[in-house]
JSON list of C-alpha atoms in Angstrom, two decimals:
[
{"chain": "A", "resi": 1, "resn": "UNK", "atom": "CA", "xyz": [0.00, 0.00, 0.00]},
{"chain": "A", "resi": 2, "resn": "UNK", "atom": "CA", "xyz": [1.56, 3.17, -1.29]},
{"chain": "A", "resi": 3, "resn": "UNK", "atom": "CA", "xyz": [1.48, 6.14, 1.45]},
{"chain": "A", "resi": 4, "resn": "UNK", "atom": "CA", "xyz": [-1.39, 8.78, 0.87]},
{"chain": "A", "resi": 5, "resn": "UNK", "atom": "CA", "xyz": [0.02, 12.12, -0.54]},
{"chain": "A", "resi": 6, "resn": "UNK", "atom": "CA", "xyz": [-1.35, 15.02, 1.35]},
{"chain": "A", "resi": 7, "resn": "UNK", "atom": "CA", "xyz": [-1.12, 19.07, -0.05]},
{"chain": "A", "resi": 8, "resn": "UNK", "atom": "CA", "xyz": [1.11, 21.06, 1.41]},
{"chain": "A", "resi": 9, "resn": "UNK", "atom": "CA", "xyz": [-0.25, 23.20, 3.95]},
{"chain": "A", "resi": 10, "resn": "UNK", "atom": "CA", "xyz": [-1.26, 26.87, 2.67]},
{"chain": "A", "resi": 11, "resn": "UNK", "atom": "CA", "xyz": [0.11, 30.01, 5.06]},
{"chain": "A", "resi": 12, "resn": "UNK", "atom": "CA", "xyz": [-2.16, 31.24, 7.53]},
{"chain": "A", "resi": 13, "resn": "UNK", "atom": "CA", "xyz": [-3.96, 34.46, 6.21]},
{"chain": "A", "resi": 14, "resn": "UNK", "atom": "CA", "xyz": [-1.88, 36.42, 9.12]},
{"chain": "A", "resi": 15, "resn": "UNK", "atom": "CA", "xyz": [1.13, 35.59, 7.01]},
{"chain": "A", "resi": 16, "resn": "UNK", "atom": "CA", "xyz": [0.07, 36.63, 3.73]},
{"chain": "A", "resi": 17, "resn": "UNK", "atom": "CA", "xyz": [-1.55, 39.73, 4.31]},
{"chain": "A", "resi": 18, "resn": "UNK", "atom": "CA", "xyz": [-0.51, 42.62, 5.93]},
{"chain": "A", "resi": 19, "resn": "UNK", "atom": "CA", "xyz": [-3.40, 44.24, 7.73]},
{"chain": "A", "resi": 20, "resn": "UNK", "atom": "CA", "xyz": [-3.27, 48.12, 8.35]},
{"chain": "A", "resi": 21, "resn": "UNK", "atom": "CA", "xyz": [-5.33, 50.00, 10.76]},
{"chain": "A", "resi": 22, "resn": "UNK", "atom": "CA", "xyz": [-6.17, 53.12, 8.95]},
{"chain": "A", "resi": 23, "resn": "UNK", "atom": "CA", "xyz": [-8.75, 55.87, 10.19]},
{"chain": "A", "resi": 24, "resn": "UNK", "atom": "CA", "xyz": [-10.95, 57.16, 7.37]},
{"chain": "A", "resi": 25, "resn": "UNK", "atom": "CA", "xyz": [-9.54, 60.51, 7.68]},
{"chain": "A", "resi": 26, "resn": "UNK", "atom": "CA", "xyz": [-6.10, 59.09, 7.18]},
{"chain": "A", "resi": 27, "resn": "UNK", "atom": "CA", "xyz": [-7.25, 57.38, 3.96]},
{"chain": "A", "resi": 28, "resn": "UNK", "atom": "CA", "xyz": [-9.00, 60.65, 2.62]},
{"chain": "A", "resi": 29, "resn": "UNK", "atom": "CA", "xyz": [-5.49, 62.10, 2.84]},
{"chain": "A", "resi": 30, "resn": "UNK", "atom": "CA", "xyz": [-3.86, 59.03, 1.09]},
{"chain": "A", "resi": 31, "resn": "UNK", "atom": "CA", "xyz": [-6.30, 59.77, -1.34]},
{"chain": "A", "resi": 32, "resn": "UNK", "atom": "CA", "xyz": [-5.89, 62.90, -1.68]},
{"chain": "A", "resi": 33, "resn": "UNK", "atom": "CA", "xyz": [-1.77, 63.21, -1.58]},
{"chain": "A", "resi": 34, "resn": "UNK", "atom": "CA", "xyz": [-2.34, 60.07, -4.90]},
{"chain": "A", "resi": 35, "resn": "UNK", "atom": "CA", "xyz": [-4.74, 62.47, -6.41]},
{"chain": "A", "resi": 36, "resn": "UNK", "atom": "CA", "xyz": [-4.03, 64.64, -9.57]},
{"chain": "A", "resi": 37, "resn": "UNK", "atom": "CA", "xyz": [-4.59, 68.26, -9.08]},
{"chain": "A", "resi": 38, "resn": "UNK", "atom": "CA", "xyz": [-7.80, 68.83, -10.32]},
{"chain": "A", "resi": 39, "resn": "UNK", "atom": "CA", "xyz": [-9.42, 65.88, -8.41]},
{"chain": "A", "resi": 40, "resn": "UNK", "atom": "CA", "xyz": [-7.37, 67.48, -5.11]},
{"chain": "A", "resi": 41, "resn": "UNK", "atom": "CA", "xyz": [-9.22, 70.87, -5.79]},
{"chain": "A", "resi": 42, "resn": "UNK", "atom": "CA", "xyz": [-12.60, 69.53, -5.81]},
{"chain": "A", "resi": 43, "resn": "UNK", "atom": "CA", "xyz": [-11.65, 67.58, -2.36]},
{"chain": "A", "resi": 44, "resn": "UNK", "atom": "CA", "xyz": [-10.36, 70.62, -0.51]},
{"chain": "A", "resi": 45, "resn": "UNK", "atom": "CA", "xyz": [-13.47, 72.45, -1.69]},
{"chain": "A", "resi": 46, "resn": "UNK", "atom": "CA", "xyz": [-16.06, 69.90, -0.89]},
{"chain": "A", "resi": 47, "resn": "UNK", "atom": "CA", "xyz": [-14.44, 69.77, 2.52]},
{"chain": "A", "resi": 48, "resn": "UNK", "atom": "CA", "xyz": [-14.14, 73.39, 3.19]},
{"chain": "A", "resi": 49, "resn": "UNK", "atom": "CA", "xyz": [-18.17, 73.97, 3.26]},
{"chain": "A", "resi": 50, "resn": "UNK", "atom": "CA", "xyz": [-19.20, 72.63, 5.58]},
{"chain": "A", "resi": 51, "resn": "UNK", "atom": "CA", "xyz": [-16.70, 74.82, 8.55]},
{"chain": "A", "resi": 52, "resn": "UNK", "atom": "CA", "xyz": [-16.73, 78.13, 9.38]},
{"chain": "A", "resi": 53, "resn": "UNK", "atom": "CA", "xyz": [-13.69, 80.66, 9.77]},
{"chain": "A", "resi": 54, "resn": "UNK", "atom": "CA", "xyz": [-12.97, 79.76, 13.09]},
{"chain": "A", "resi": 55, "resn": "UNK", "atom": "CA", "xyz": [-12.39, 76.10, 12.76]},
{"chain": "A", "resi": 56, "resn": "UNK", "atom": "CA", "xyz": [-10.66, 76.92, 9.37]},
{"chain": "A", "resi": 57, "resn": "UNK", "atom": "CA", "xyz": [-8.54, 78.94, 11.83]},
{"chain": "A", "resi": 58, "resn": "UNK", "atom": "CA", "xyz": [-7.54, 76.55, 14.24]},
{"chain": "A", "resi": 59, "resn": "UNK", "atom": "CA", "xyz": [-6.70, 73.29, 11.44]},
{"chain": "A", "resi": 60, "resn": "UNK", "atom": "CA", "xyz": [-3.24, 72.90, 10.11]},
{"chain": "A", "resi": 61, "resn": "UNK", "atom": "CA", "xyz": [-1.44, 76.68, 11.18]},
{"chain": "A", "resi": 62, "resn": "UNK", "atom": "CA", "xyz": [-4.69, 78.28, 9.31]},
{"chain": "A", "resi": 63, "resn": "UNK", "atom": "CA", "xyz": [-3.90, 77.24, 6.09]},
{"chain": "A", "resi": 64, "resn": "UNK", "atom": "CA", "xyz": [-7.45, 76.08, 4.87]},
{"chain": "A", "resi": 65, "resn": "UNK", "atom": "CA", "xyz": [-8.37, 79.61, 6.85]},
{"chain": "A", "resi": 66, "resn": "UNK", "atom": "CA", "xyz": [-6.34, 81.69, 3.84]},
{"chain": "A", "resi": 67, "resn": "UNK", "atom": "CA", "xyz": [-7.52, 80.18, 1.21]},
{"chain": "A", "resi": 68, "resn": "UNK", "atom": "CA", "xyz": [-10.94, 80.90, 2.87]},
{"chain": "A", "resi": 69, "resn": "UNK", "atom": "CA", "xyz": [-10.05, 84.26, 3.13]},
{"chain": "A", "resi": 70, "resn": "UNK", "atom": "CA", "xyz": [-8.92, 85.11, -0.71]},
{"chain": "A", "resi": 71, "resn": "UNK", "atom": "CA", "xyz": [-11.69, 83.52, -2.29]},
{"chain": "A", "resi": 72, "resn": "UNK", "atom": "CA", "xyz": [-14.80, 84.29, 0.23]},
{"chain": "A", "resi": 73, "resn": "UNK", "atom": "CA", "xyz": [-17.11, 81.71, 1.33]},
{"chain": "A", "resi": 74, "resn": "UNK", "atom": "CA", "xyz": [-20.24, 81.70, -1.36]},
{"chain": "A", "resi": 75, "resn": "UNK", "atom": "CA", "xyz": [-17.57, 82.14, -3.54]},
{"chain": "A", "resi": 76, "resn": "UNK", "atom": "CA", "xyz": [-14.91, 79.34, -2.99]},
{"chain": "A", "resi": 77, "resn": "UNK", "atom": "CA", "xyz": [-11.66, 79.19, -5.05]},
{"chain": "A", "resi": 78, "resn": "UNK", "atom": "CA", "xyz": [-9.32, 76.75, -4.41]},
{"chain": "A", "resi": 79, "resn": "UNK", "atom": "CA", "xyz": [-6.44, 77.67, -6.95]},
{"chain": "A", "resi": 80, "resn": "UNK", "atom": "CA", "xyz": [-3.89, 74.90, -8.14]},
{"chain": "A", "resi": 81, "resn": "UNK", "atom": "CA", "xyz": [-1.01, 76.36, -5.76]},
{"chain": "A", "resi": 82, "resn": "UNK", "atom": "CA", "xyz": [-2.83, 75.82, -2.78]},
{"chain": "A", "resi": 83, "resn": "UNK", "atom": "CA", "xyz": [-2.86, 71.78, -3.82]},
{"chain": "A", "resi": 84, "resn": "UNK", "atom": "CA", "xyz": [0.36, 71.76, -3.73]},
{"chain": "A", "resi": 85, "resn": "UNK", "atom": "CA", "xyz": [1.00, 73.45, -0.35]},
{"chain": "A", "resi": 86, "resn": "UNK", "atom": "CA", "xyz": [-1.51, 71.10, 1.33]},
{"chain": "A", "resi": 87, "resn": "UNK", "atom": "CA", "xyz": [-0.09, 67.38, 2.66]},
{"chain": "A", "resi": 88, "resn": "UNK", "atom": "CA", "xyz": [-1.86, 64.62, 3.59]},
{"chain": "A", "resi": 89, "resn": "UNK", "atom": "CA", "xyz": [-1.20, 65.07, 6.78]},
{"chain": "A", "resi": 90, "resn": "UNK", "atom": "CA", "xyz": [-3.54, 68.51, 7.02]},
{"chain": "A", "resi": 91, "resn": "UNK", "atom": "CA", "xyz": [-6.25, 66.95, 4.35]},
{"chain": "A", "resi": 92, "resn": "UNK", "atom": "CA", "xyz": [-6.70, 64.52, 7.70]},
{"chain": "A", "resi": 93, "resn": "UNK", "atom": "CA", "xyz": [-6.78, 66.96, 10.35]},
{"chain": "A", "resi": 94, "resn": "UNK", "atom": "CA", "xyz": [-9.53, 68.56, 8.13]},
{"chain": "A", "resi": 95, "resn": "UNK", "atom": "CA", "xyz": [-11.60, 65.22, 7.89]},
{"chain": "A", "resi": 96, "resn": "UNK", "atom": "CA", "xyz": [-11.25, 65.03, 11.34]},
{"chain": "A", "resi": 97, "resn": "UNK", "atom": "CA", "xyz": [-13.16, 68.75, 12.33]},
{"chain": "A", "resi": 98, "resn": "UNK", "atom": "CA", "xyz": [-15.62, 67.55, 8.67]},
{"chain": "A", "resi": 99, "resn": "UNK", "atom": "CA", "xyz": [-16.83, 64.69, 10.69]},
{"chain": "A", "resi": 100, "resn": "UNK", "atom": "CA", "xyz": [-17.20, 66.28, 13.72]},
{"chain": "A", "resi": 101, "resn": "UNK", "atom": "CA", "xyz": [-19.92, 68.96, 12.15]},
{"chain": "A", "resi": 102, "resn": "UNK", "atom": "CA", "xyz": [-21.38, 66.44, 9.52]},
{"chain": "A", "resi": 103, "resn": "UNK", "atom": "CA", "xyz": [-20.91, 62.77, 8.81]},
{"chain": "A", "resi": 104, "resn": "UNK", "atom": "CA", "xyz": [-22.96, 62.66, 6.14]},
{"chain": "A", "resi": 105, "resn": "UNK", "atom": "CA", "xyz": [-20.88, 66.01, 4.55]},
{"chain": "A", "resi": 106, "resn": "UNK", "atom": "CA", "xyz": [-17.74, 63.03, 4.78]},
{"chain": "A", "resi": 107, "resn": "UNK", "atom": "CA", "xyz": [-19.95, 60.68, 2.99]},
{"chain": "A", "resi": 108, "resn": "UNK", "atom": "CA", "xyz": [-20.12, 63.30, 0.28]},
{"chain": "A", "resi": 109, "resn": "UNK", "atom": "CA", "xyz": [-16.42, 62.67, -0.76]},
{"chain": "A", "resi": 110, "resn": "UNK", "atom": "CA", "xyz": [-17.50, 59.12, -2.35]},
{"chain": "A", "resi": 111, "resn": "UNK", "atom": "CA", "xyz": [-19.36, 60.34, -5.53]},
{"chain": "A", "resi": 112, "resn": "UNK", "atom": "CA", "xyz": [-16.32, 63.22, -6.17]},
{"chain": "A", "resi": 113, "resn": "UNK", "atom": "CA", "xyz": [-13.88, 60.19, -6.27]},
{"chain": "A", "resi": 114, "resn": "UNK", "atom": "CA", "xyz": [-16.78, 57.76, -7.82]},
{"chain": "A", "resi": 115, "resn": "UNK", "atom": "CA", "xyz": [-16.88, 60.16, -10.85]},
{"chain": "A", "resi": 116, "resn": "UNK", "atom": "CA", "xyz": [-12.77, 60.84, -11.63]},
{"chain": "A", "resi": 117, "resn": "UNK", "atom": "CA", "xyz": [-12.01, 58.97, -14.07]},
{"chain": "A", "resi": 118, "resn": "UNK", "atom": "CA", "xyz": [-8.49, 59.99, -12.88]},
{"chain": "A", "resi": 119, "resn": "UNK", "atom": "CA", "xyz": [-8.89, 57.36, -9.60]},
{"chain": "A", "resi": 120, "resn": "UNK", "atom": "CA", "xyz": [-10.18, 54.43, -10.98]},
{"chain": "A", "resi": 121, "resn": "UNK", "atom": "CA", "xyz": [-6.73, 53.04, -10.89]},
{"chain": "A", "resi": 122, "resn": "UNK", "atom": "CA", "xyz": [-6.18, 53.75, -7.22]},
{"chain": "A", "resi": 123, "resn": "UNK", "atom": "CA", "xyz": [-6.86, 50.92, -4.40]},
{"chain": "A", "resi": 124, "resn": "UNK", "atom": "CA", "xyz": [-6.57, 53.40, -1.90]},
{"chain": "A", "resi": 125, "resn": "UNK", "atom": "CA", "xyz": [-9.50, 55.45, -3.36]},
{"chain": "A", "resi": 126, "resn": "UNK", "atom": "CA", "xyz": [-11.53, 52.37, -3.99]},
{"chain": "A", "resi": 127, "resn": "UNK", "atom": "CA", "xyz": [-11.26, 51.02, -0.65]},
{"chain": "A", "resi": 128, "resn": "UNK", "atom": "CA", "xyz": [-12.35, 54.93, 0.62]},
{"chain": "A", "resi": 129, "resn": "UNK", "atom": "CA", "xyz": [-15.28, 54.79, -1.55]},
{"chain": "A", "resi": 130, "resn": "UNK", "atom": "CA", "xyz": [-16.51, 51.18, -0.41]},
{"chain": "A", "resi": 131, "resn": "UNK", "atom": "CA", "xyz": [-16.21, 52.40, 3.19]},
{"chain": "A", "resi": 132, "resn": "UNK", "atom": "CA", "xyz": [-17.75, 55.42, 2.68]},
{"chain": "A", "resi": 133, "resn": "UNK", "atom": "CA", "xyz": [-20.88, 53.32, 0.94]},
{"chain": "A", "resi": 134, "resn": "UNK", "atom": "CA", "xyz": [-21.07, 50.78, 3.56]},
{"chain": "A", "resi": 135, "resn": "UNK", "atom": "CA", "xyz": [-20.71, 53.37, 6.55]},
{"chain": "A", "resi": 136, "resn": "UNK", "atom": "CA", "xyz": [-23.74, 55.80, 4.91]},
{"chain": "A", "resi": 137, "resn": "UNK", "atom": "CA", "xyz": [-25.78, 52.48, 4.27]},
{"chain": "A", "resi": 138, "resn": "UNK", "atom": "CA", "xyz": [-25.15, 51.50, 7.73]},
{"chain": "A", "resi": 139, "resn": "UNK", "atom": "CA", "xyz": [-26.26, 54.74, 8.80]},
{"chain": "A", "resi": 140, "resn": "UNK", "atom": "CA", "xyz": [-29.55, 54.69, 7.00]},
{"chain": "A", "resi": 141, "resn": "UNK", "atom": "CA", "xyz": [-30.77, 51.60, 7.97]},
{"chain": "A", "resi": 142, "resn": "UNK", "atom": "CA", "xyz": [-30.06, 52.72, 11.84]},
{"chain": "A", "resi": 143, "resn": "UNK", "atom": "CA", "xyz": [-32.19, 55.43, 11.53]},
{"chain": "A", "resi": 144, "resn": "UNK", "atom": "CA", "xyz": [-35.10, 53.63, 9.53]},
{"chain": "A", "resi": 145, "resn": "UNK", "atom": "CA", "xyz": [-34.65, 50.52, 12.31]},
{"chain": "A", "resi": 146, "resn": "UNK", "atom": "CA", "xyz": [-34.09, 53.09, 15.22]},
{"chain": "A", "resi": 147, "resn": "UNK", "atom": "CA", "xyz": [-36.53, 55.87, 13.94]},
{"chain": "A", "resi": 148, "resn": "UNK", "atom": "CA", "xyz": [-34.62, 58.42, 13.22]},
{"chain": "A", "resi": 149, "resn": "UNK", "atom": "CA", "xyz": [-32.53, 59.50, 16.19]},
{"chain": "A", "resi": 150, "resn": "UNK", "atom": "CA", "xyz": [-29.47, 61.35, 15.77]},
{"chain": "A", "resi": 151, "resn": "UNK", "atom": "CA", "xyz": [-27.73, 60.19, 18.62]},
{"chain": "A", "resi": 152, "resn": "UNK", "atom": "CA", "xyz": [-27.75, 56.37, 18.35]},
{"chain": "A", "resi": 153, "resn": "UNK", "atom": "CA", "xyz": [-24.84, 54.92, 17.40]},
{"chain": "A", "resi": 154, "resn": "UNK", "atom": "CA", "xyz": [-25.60, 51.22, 15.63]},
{"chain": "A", "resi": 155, "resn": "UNK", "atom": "CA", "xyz": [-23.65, 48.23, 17.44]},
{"chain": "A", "resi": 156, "resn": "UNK", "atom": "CA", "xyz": [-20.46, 46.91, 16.20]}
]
């Protein structure tokens, strides 16, 4: 009787795939830094609404404050200098104070990456738009389940 040949064993998942804990706001500024310019203007606008001067003010030494300040709030300019001054780092920081006045103003930045034809290559914006889905879609099914209040946070 000949001996039964078995497969060789396949690596534990742990070993083949490197797990990152990322916070959304850090991914919207991985997005953003792999973003080409005009895709990085219509981010910094989009996320510039929704605060006022003084938490402009207080993000990143003021500089989402300036650019506030040049253009005038109904009228918003983000010019293609101020892309380039702006790291990932502050894009974060931003996200951070966004989602502290409006989830749903967060949510937002899924259909301005959905529609650049520009980031269809990027994992990192895929990945932020599949969150951002799944987190609004969680959020909407809390509040039909849970009528509606603003305060309940859905269990993990």
């Amino acid at each position: 009787m000949e001996p039964v040949q078995t497969a060789p064993a396949l690596p534990k998942p742990q070993a083949r795939f490197k797990v990152l804990k990322i916070s959304l706001a850090q991914l919207v500024g991985e997005v953003y830094a792999a973003a080409p310019a005009p895709v990085r203007r219509r981010l910094l606008a989009y996320l510039l609404r929704p605060l006022g001067v003084l938490a402009l003010v207080s993000i990143a030494d003021g500089i989402f404050a300036k650019i506030l300040f040049r253009g005038g709030a109904p009228d918003l300019q983000v010019h293609p200098d101020d892309v380039n001054r702006i790291r990932s780092s502050d894009i974060s920081a931003l996200v951070d104070r966004v989602q502290q006045v409006s989830v749903d103003a967060v949510d937002g930045l899924a259909s301005i990456v959905a529609a650049s034809p520009m980031m269809a290559t990027s994992a990192a914006a895929a990945v932020l738009v599949a969150v951002l889905v799944q987190r609004a879609s969680t959020r909407r099914a809390a509040h039909l389940t849970w009528g509606g209040d603003p305060d309940f946070e859905p269990p993990r």
